[in-house]
Coordinates of C-alpha atoms and ligand atoms in Angstrom, one line a residue:
M96 CA 12.8 -8.6 -16.8
R97 CA 13.5 -12.1 -15.8
L98 CA 15.2 -12.7 -12.0
T99 CA 17.4 -16.1 -11.2
A100 CA 19.3 -17.3 -8.4
A101 CA 22.8 -17.4 -10.2
K102 CA 25.7 -19.3 -8.7
S103 CA 28.7 -17.2 -7.3
N104 CA 31.0 -17.6 -10.2
A105 CA 29.0 -15.2 -12.8
L106 CA 30.3 -12.5 -10.4
D107 CA 33.7 -13.5 -12.7
S108 CA 32.2 -14.2 -16.1
N109 CA 32.5 -12.6 -20.0
V110 CA 28.5 -10.6 -18.5
P111 CA 28.0 -7.1 -19.5
L112 CA 27.8 -6.2 -16.1
V113 CA 27.8 -7.0 -12.5
V114 CA 26.3 -5.2 -9.6
L115 CA 28.0 -6.3 -6.2
L116 CA 26.4 -4.3 -2.5
V117 CA 28.9 -3.7 -0.1
T118 CA 29.0 -2.1 3.2
A119 CA 31.4 0.2 4.6
G120 CA 34.2 -1.5 6.5
K121 CA 37.2 -3.1 6.0
T122 CA 36.8 -5.5 2.6
T123 CA 39.6 -8.0 2.1
S124 CA 38.7 -9.5 -1.3
L125 CA 35.8 -8.4 -4.0
P126 CA 35.1 -10.9 -6.9
G127 CA 34.2 -9.2 -10.3
G128 CA 37.9 -10.6 -11.3
T129 CA 40.4 -7.5 -12.6
L130 CA 37.8 -5.0 -12.3
G131 CA 37.2 -6.2 -8.4
E132 CA 40.6 -6.4 -7.5
R133 CA 40.8 -2.5 -8.8
A134 CA 36.9 -1.6 -7.0
L135 CA 38.8 -2.7 -3.6
A136 CA 41.8 -0.8 -4.3
L137 CA 39.2 2.1 -4.6
M138 CA 37.6 1.6 -1.7
G139 CA 40.9 1.1 0.3
R140 CA 42.2 4.7 -0.9
K141 CA 38.2 5.9 0.3
V142 CA 37.5 7.0 -3.0
F143 CA 34.3 4.9 -2.9
E144 CA 33.1 4.6 0.9
A145 CA 30.5 2.2 0.0
G146 CA 28.4 5.2 2.1
M147 CA 23.7 4.5 1.4
R148 CA 22.2 4.4 -2.0
E149 CA 26.7 5.6 -3.1
T150 CA 27.9 4.3 -6.5
L151 CA 30.8 3.9 -8.6
V152 CA 31.0 2.3 -12.2
L153 CA 34.0 1.0 -13.8
H154 CA 34.6 -0.2 -17.1
A155 CA 37.0 -2.8 -18.8
E156 CA 40.1 -2.6 -20.4
D157 CA 40.5 -6.1 -21.0
R158 CA 38.4 -9.0 -23.0
S159 CA 38.2 -10.9 -18.8
G160 CA 35.1 -11.5 -16.5
P161 CA 32.9 -8.4 -16.5
R162 CA 32.6 -5.2 -20.1
A163 CA 31.2 -3.4 -15.8
L164 CA 31.5 -3.2 -12.6
L165 CA 28.9 -0.9 -10.5
L166 CA 29.8 -0.5 -6.6
I167 CA 26.1 0.1 -5.1
G168 CA 26.5 1.4 -0.8
V169 CA 24.1 -0.1 0.8
G170 CA 25.1 1.5 4.2
A171 CA 27.9 2.5 6.2
A172 CA 26.1 5.0 9.0
R173 CA 22.9 2.9 9.5
E174 CA 21.8 -1.2 8.5
A175 CA 19.7 -0.9 5.4
T176 CA 16.9 -1.9 5.3
P177 CA 14.7 -3.9 2.6
D178 CA 13.5 -0.4 1.1
D179 CA 18.2 0.6 1.0
F180 CA 17.5 -2.7 -1.0
R181 CA 14.8 -2.3 -3.2
R182 CA 16.3 0.9 -3.6
A183 CA 19.3 -0.9 -4.9
G184 CA 17.7 -2.9 -7.4
A185 CA 16.0 0.2 -9.4
I186 CA 19.3 1.7 -9.2
A187 CA 21.2 -1.2 -10.6
I188 CA 18.9 -1.7 -13.3
K189 CA 18.8 2.1 -13.9
E190 CA 22.4 1.3 -14.8
A191 CA 22.7 -1.3 -17.0
A192 CA 20.2 0.1 -19.2
K193 CA 22.7 3.3 -19.3
L194 CA 24.8 0.5 -20.2
K195 CA 23.2 -1.0 -22.2
A196 CA 23.5 -4.5 -20.6
D197 CA 21.1 -7.0 -21.5
K198 CA 22.7 -9.3 -19.0
V199 CA 23.6 -8.4 -15.2
I200 CA 24.3 -10.6 -12.6
V201 CA 24.4 -8.9 -8.5
G202 CA 26.5 -9.7 -5.7
T203 CA 27.6 -9.0 -2.0
G204 CA 30.8 -7.9 -1.2
G205 CA 32.7 -7.5 2.3
K206 CA 30.1 -7.6 5.4
A207 CA 26.7 -7.4 3.2
A208 CA 24.4 -9.8 2.8
F209 CA 21.0 -11.1 1.8
S210 CA 18.0 -12.5 3.7
A211 CA 14.8 -13.8 2.2
E212 CA 13.0 -9.9 2.3
S213 CA 16.2 -7.5 1.4
L214 CA 16.7 -10.2 -1.9
Q215 CA 12.5 -10.5 -2.7
A216 CA 13.1 -6.5 -1.7
F217 CA 15.8 -6.1 -4.4
G218 CA 14.0 -8.2 -7.2
E219 CA 10.9 -5.9 -6.2
G220 CA 13.7 -2.5 -7.1
A221 CA 14.1 -4.2 -10.0
V222 CA 11.3 -5.4 -11.7
L223 CA 9.8 -2.4 -10.7
A224 CA 12.9 0.6 -13.1
G225 CA 12.5 -2.1 -15.7
Y226 CA 9.1 -0.9 -16.2
R227 CA 8.8 1.2 -19.8
Y228 CA 5.4 2.9 -20.3
S229 CA 3.4 1.1 -23.2
Q230 CA 2.0 3.5 -25.8
K231 CA 5.7 4.8 -26.4
K232 CA 8.4 3.7 -27.9
P233 CA 11.2 3.5 -24.6
T234 CA 14.2 5.8 -25.1
S235 CA 16.1 2.1 -23.5
A236 CA 15.6 -0.8 -23.5
P237 CA 15.4 -2.4 -20.0
A238 CA 17.7 -5.6 -19.0
K239 CA 15.2 -9.1 -19.5
S240 CA 18.1 -10.9 -17.3
V241 CA 19.4 -10.8 -13.8
G242 CA 21.4 -13.3 -12.2
I243 CA 21.4 -12.8 -8.0
V244 CA 24.0 -14.1 -6.6
S245 CA 22.7 -15.4 -3.1
D246 CA 23.0 -17.5 0.1
V247 CA 19.1 -16.9 0.1
K248 CA 17.4 -20.7 1.6
G249 CA 14.8 -21.1 -1.5
A250 CA 15.7 -18.4 -3.6
A251 CA 13.5 -19.2 -6.3
S252 CA 11.0 -18.7 -5.5
V253 CA 11.4 -15.6 -3.2
L254 CA 12.7 -14.0 -6.8
K255 CA 9.7 -15.9 -8.1
T256 CA 7.2 -13.4 -5.5
A257 CA 9.5 -10.5 -6.6
M258 CA 9.2 -10.9 -9.6
A259 CA 5.1 -11.5 -10.1
L260 CA 5.0 -8.3 -7.4
G261 CA 7.1 -5.9 -9.5
E262 CA 5.1 -7.0 -12.4
G263 CA 1.8 -6.4 -10.9
A264 CA 3.0 -3.0 -9.7
N265 CA 4.1 -2.5 -13.9
I266 CA 0.7 -3.4 -14.5
A267 CA -0.6 -0.3 -12.3
R268 CA 1.6 1.9 -13.2
D269 CA 0.3 0.9 -17.2
L270 CA -2.8 1.5 -16.7
G271 CA -2.3 4.5 -15.0
D272 CA -0.3 6.5 -16.9
M273 CA -2.4 5.7 -19.9
P274 CA -4.7 8.3 -21.5
G275 CA -9.2 8.4 -20.8
N276 CA -9.0 7.7 -24.7
V277 CA -7.1 4.4 -24.6
A278 CA -7.5 3.2 -20.3
T279 CA -11.3 3.8 -20.8
P280 CA -13.7 0.9 -18.5
R281 CA -13.7 -1.4 -21.1
H282 CA -10.0 -1.6 -21.5
L283 CA -9.7 -1.9 -17.4
K284 CA -12.3 -4.6 -18.2
T285 CA -10.4 -5.9 -21.4
R286 CA -7.0 -5.9 -19.3
A287 CA -9.1 -7.6 -16.0
Q288 CA -10.8 -10.3 -18.0
A289 CA -6.5 -11.2 -20.6
I290 CA -5.5 -11.2 -16.3
A291 CA -8.2 -13.4 -14.9
K292 CA -8.2 -15.9 -18.3
K293 CA -4.3 -15.9 -17.8
G294 CA -4.2 -17.0 -14.2
E295 CA -7.7 -19.4 -13.9
L296 CA -9.6 -16.7 -12.4
K297 CA -13.3 -17.3 -12.3
F298 CA -14.7 -13.6 -14.2
R299 CA -17.6 -11.9 -14.7
A300 CA -18.3 -7.9 -15.8
M301 CA -22.2 -6.6 -14.8
D302 CA -22.6 -4.0 -17.7
R303 CA -25.3 -1.2 -18.1
K304 CA -27.9 -4.0 -18.2
A305 CA -26.7 -6.5 -15.5
L306 CA -26.5 -3.7 -13.2
E307 CA -29.5 -1.9 -14.3
K308 CA -31.0 -5.3 -12.7
A309 CA -29.3 -5.3 -9.9
G310 CA -30.5 -1.7 -9.1
Y311 CA -26.4 -0.7 -8.5
G312 CA -28.1 3.3 -9.0
G313 CA -25.0 4.4 -7.4
I314 CA -21.9 3.6 -11.0
L315 CA -25.2 4.0 -12.8
A316 CA -25.6 7.1 -11.7
V317 CA -22.4 9.0 -11.7
N318 CA -22.2 7.0 -15.1
Q319 CA -24.6 9.2 -16.6
G320 CA -23.3 12.0 -18.6
T321 CA -20.5 10.0 -20.0
S322 CA -20.9 7.5 -23.3
E323 CA -18.7 4.9 -21.9
M324 CA -19.8 2.2 -20.9
P325 CA -19.4 1.3 -17.0
Y326 CA -18.6 -1.9 -15.3
L327 CA -19.2 -3.7 -12.1
V328 CA -15.8 -6.4 -12.4
E329 CA -15.1 -10.0 -10.8
M330 CA -11.2 -11.9 -10.5
D331 CA -12.7 -14.6 -8.2
Y332 CA -9.5 -16.3 -6.7
N333 CA -10.4 -19.2 -5.5
P334 CA -7.6 -22.2 -4.2
G335 CA -10.4 -24.6 -3.3
K336 CA -11.0 -25.2 0.1
A337 CA -10.2 -22.0 1.6
K338 CA -10.4 -21.1 5.4
H339 CA -10.9 -17.2 4.5
T340 CA -12.1 -14.4 2.0
I341 CA -11.2 -11.1 1.4
C342 CA -12.3 -9.4 -0.8
V343 CA -10.4 -6.2 -2.2
V344 CA -12.3 -3.4 -4.0
G345 CA -11.0 -0.8 -6.6
K346 CA -12.3 2.2 -8.2
G347 CA -12.0 2.6 -11.5
L348 CA -12.8 6.4 -12.9
T349 CA -11.1 6.3 -16.1
F350 CA -11.5 10.1 -15.8
D351 CA -12.4 12.4 -13.7
S352 CA -13.4 15.5 -15.1
G353 CA -15.6 16.7 -11.7
G354 CA -19.4 16.1 -13.9
I355 CA -21.4 18.6 -13.5
S356 CA -19.5 20.0 -10.3
L357 CA -16.9 20.6 -12.8
K358 CA -12.8 20.6 -12.1
P359 CA -10.7 22.9 -12.5
S360 CA -8.5 23.0 -15.5
A361 CA -5.2 23.2 -13.4
K362 CA -4.1 18.8 -13.7
M363 CA -7.7 18.9 -14.9
E364 CA -4.8 16.7 -17.1
E365 CA -3.7 14.2 -13.9
M366 CA -7.4 13.1 -13.2
K367 CA -7.2 9.5 -15.6
Y368 CA -5.1 8.8 -12.6
D369 CA -8.3 8.5 -11.0
M370 CA -7.8 4.8 -11.4
C371 CA -5.3 4.0 -9.9
G372 CA -7.4 2.0 -6.9
A373 CA -8.8 -0.5 -9.9
G374 CA -4.9 -1.2 -11.4
A375 CA -3.5 -1.7 -8.8
T376 CA -6.2 -4.4 -7.7
I377 CA -6.4 -5.4 -11.3
G378 CA -2.0 -6.1 -10.9
L379 CA -3.0 -7.4 -7.0
M380 CA -4.5 -10.0 -9.1
H381 CA -1.9 -11.0 -11.6
A382 CA 0.3 -11.5 -8.4
V383 CA -2.7 -13.6 -6.8
A384 CA -3.2 -15.6 -9.7
T385 CA 1.1 -17.0 -10.5
L386 CA 1.9 -16.9 -6.1
K387 CA -1.3 -18.7 -5.6
P388 CA -1.7 -18.3 -1.7
K389 CA -2.8 -21.2 0.3
N390 CA -5.6 -21.2 2.0
T391 CA -7.3 -17.3 0.9
R392 CA -9.7 -17.1 -1.4
V393 CA -9.4 -13.1 -3.2
I394 CA -12.3 -11.7 -4.9
A395 CA -11.5 -8.2 -6.4
I396 CA -14.1 -6.1 -7.4
V397 CA -13.6 -3.2 -10.0
G398 CA -16.3 -0.6 -10.1
T399 CA -15.3 1.1 -13.3
T400 CA -16.4 4.7 -15.6
D401 CA -15.4 8.1 -16.7
N402 CA -17.1 11.8 -14.5
M403 CA -18.7 13.3 -17.8
P404 CA -20.7 16.6 -17.3
G405 CA -23.2 14.8 -20.7
P406 CA -26.3 15.6 -20.5
S407 CA -27.2 13.1 -19.3
A408 CA -25.7 14.0 -16.8
Y409 CA -26.2 12.9 -12.4
K410 CA -26.9 16.9 -10.6
P411 CA -26.6 18.1 -7.6
G412 CA -29.1 17.4 -5.6
D413 CA -30.1 14.4 -6.9
V414 CA -31.8 12.2 -5.1
V415 CA -30.2 8.9 -5.7
K416 CA -30.8 4.7 -5.3
T417 CA -27.8 2.5 -4.4
G418 CA -28.0 -1.9 -4.6
S419 CA -27.8 -1.4 -0.8
G420 CA -31.0 0.1 -0.9
K421 CA -29.2 3.4 0.4
T422 CA -30.1 6.5 -1.4
I423 CA -27.2 9.4 -1.3
E424 CA -27.5 12.5 -1.9
V425 CA -25.7 14.3 -4.3
I426 CA -23.9 17.1 -3.2
N427 CA -21.3 17.3 -5.4
T428 CA -21.0 15.6 -8.1
D429 CA -17.1 15.6 -8.1
A430 CA -17.4 12.9 -5.4
E431 CA -18.6 10.3 -7.6
G432 CA -15.4 7.9 -6.3
R433 CA -17.5 6.8 -3.1
V434 CA -20.7 6.7 -5.7
V435 CA -19.3 4.1 -7.7
L436 CA -18.3 2.6 -4.7
S437 CA -21.9 2.1 -2.5
D438 CA -22.1 -0.5 -4.7
C439 CA -19.2 -2.6 -5.0
L440 CA -18.9 -2.3 -1.7
H441 CA -22.2 -4.3 -1.2
H442 CA -21.8 -6.6 -3.7
A443 CA -19.1 -7.1 -2.1
T444 CA -20.3 -7.9 1.0
K445 CA -22.7 -10.3 -0.7
H446 CA -19.3 -13.4 -0.6
K447 CA -19.7 -12.8 3.2
P448 CA -15.9 -12.1 2.8
D449 CA -13.8 -12.2 6.5
A450 CA -12.6 -8.5 5.8
I451 CA -13.2 -6.1 2.9
V452 CA -10.4 -3.5 1.4
D453 CA -11.1 -1.0 -1.1
M454 CA -8.4 1.1 -2.4
A455 CA -9.4 5.0 -4.5
T456 CA -8.2 7.7 -5.2
L457 CA -10.6 8.8 -3.2
T458 CA -10.1 12.1 -1.6
G459 CA -7.2 15.8 -2.6
A460 CA -7.9 16.0 0.8
I461 CA -5.4 13.1 1.8
L462 CA -2.3 15.2 0.2
I463 CA -3.2 17.7 2.3
A464 CA -3.5 16.0 5.4
I465 CA -0.1 13.5 4.8
G466 CA 0.9 14.3 1.4
S467 CA 2.5 11.8 -0.8
E468 CA 4.5 9.4 1.5
A469 CA 1.4 7.4 3.1
A470 CA -1.1 6.2 2.4
G471 CA -4.4 7.0 4.7
L472 CA -5.9 4.3 6.6
F473 CA -9.3 4.1 7.1
C474 CA -10.7 1.2 9.5
R475 CA -13.0 0.5 12.7
D476 CA -11.8 -3.0 13.0
D477 CA -8.1 -2.5 14.6
K478 CA -7.0 -6.4 14.3
L479 CA -7.5 -5.3 10.5
A480 CA -5.7 -2.0 10.8
A481 CA -2.6 -3.3 12.6
R482 CA -2.4 -6.5 9.4
L483 CA -2.4 -4.1 7.6
Q484 CA 0.2 -2.0 9.3
E485 CA 2.2 -4.6 9.2
S486 CA 2.5 -4.8 6.2
A487 CA 2.7 -1.7 4.6
E488 CA 6.6 -1.8 7.7
R489 CA 7.1 -4.8 5.4
T490 CA 7.1 -3.7 2.3
G491 CA 8.1 -0.3 2.0
E492 CA 4.1 1.4 1.0
R493 CA 3.5 3.6 3.8
L494 CA 0.1 4.1 5.8
W495 CA -1.1 6.4 8.3
R496 CA -3.7 5.4 10.3
M497 CA -6.4 8.3 9.9
P498 CA -8.9 8.5 12.3
T499 CA -12.7 7.4 11.8
Y500 CA -14.9 9.0 14.4
D501 CA -18.5 9.2 14.7
V502 CA -18.9 12.3 14.4
Y503 CA -18.0 11.7 10.6
T504 CA -21.1 9.5 10.2
Q505 CA -22.8 12.2 11.2
A506 CA -21.9 15.3 9.2
I507 CA -22.8 12.9 6.2
K508 CA -26.4 12.6 7.0
S509 CA -28.8 13.9 5.1
K510 CA -32.1 15.3 4.6
F511 CA -33.0 14.4 1.7
G512 CA -31.7 10.6 1.7
D513 CA -30.1 8.2 3.4
I514 CA -26.9 9.8 3.3
S515 CA -24.6 12.7 1.7
N516 CA -22.1 12.1 -0.8
S517 CA -20.4 15.0 0.6
A518 CA -19.6 17.1 4.0
G519 CA -18.1 20.0 2.7
R520 CA -13.7 20.2 2.9
E521 CA -14.0 20.3 6.6
G522 CA -12.2 16.2 7.2
G523 CA -12.9 15.6 3.8
S524 CA -11.0 12.2 3.2
S525 CA -12.9 11.4 7.3
T526 CA -16.2 12.0 5.6
A527 CA -15.3 10.2 2.8
A528 CA -14.5 6.8 5.1
A529 CA -17.8 7.5 6.8
F530 CA -19.7 6.9 3.2
L531 CA -17.6 4.0 2.6
F532 CA -18.6 2.5 6.1
E533 CA -22.4 2.7 5.5
F534 CA -22.4 0.6 3.0
T535 CA -20.4 -2.9 4.6
N536 CA -22.9 -4.1 7.0
G537 CA -20.5 -3.8 9.6
I538 CA -17.8 -6.6 7.6
P539 CA -13.8 -5.2 9.1
H540 CA -13.4 -3.1 6.3
A541 CA -9.9 -1.1 5.2
H542 CA -10.5 1.9 3.3
I543 CA -7.3 2.5 2.1
D544 CA -7.1 6.2 0.7
I545 CA -4.9 6.3 -1.9
A546 CA -4.7 9.6 -3.8
G547 CA -1.3 10.9 -3.1
T548 CA 0.8 7.4 -3.2
A549 CA -0.3 6.3 -6.7
W550 CA 1.2 8.7 -8.3
N551 CA 4.0 11.5 -8.1
G552 CA 4.4 9.2 -5.0
P553 CA 6.8 9.0 -2.4
K554 CA 10.4 10.3 -3.8
R555 CA 12.7 6.5 -4.1
D556 CA 14.9 5.2 -6.8
Y557 CA 12.2 2.4 -8.1
N558 CA 9.3 5.8 -8.5
E559 CA 9.2 7.9 -11.6
D560 CA 8.3 10.9 -10.6
G561 CA 5.2 12.2 -12.9
W562 CA 4.4 8.7 -13.3
A563 CA 2.3 6.2 -11.6
T564 CA 3.2 4.0 -8.8
G565 CA 1.9 1.6 -8.5
Y566 CA 0.7 1.9 -4.9
G567 CA -0.7 -1.0 -2.6
V568 CA 0.0 -4.3 -5.2
R569 CA 3.0 -5.1 -2.3
L570 CA 0.8 -4.1 0.1
V571 CA -2.5 -5.9 0.2
Y572 CA -0.4 -8.9 -1.0
D573 CA 1.4 -8.9 1.8
M574 CA -1.5 -8.6 3.5
I575 CA -2.9 -11.6 1.8
A576 CA -0.4 -14.2 2.1
N577 CA -0.4 -13.3 6.1
W578 CA -3.7 -14.1 6.7
G579 CA -2.9 -17.4 8.2
Ligands
LIG2 ZN1 -13.9 13.5 -8.5

């Protein structure tokens, strides 16, 4: 989908669909030709009151002007937030698909107006609603071109940002929605490689042999039970003379059976989504490569394998040596994400970054604790946490800060190794985070547990129930872009 800044006369042109965002209250004129006049009359009679997300569709009877007009309310009782505009963008594009409109022009009426922030949000919502899963023939086609009329300075560049972020999230969603036999570790690697090549990022993938050479026994242990090749993938955006370096780490378990500590059958098919942290990281790098933030080098690291109970599978009681030299006593083979991440995080520290942010569908416990409305933020560095919380505010990808007390570190002390990979169910998300902190060597580190938000996430018009959300792309990009 292409988003462009359009001139105001486009609202009266003969396009398949014009969308107007309107607020309640007295409106004296609306663009959209005769359809605009009819809409105005209906507003006057209070048939349409422009309440938040309220819609009205009018179809043209004559041959001049737009073929259809869609009004979307953006506020009566309260002021519209950027997320309201993001939802409006999705509503517009879903309606366009129903009307088979390949071209859409968007504007505002009455007191409604775009700011740079709400314009970007609207554009993101539009691109997100244009997502179509690549592995099945879609039942409808999204609009190809969306022109938006606004008074925003630099609208074209704002829309470019919206497009890149929406596309990045859609890449993450598509990788997530693909089954584990298609989105294999090799597939993730190949997809990351293609994005790196197109965006001129440096790319490196360590396969089993390279991982063995580096002594990365964590990811290798998890990989023992499968015939798939594991990879540690690195995508490096380096603008030159960068003032800061940020490492983003993603968990890429392309299918998590639990291994020897096998999961129950119910909903096990959803475990194809256990690579959504990797998906978001790869999608993020599409946005980074497209938008080229200044001053900040961004290195993405994805650890990918699946977790299967094959004949050589790692077992409870095994003690494995990670790349950092620390040993892990395996209590539960289903707590494999942290075992893979131990090597990825250690690998990240070698770049001596200013901060490490990891995204991982790490624990079912986070879903029990806070549901799917927000991801869990675990961070012992208040400054880094504050940056992410501000980004969460701005992007509508919510975060809730979770406890990171020292007692959680005490709880994972191991009798037979340095640390154990499970301390049981109580505080499960916090003990998992404490485990990860053991591998970042004091570098400011934020762990984002996206197990509740990555699929079946927050109920929004731009998310689909039962599908991946691409959560984290907008959030982490915003943090990078505002790093300074
Ligand atoms: Zn698991």
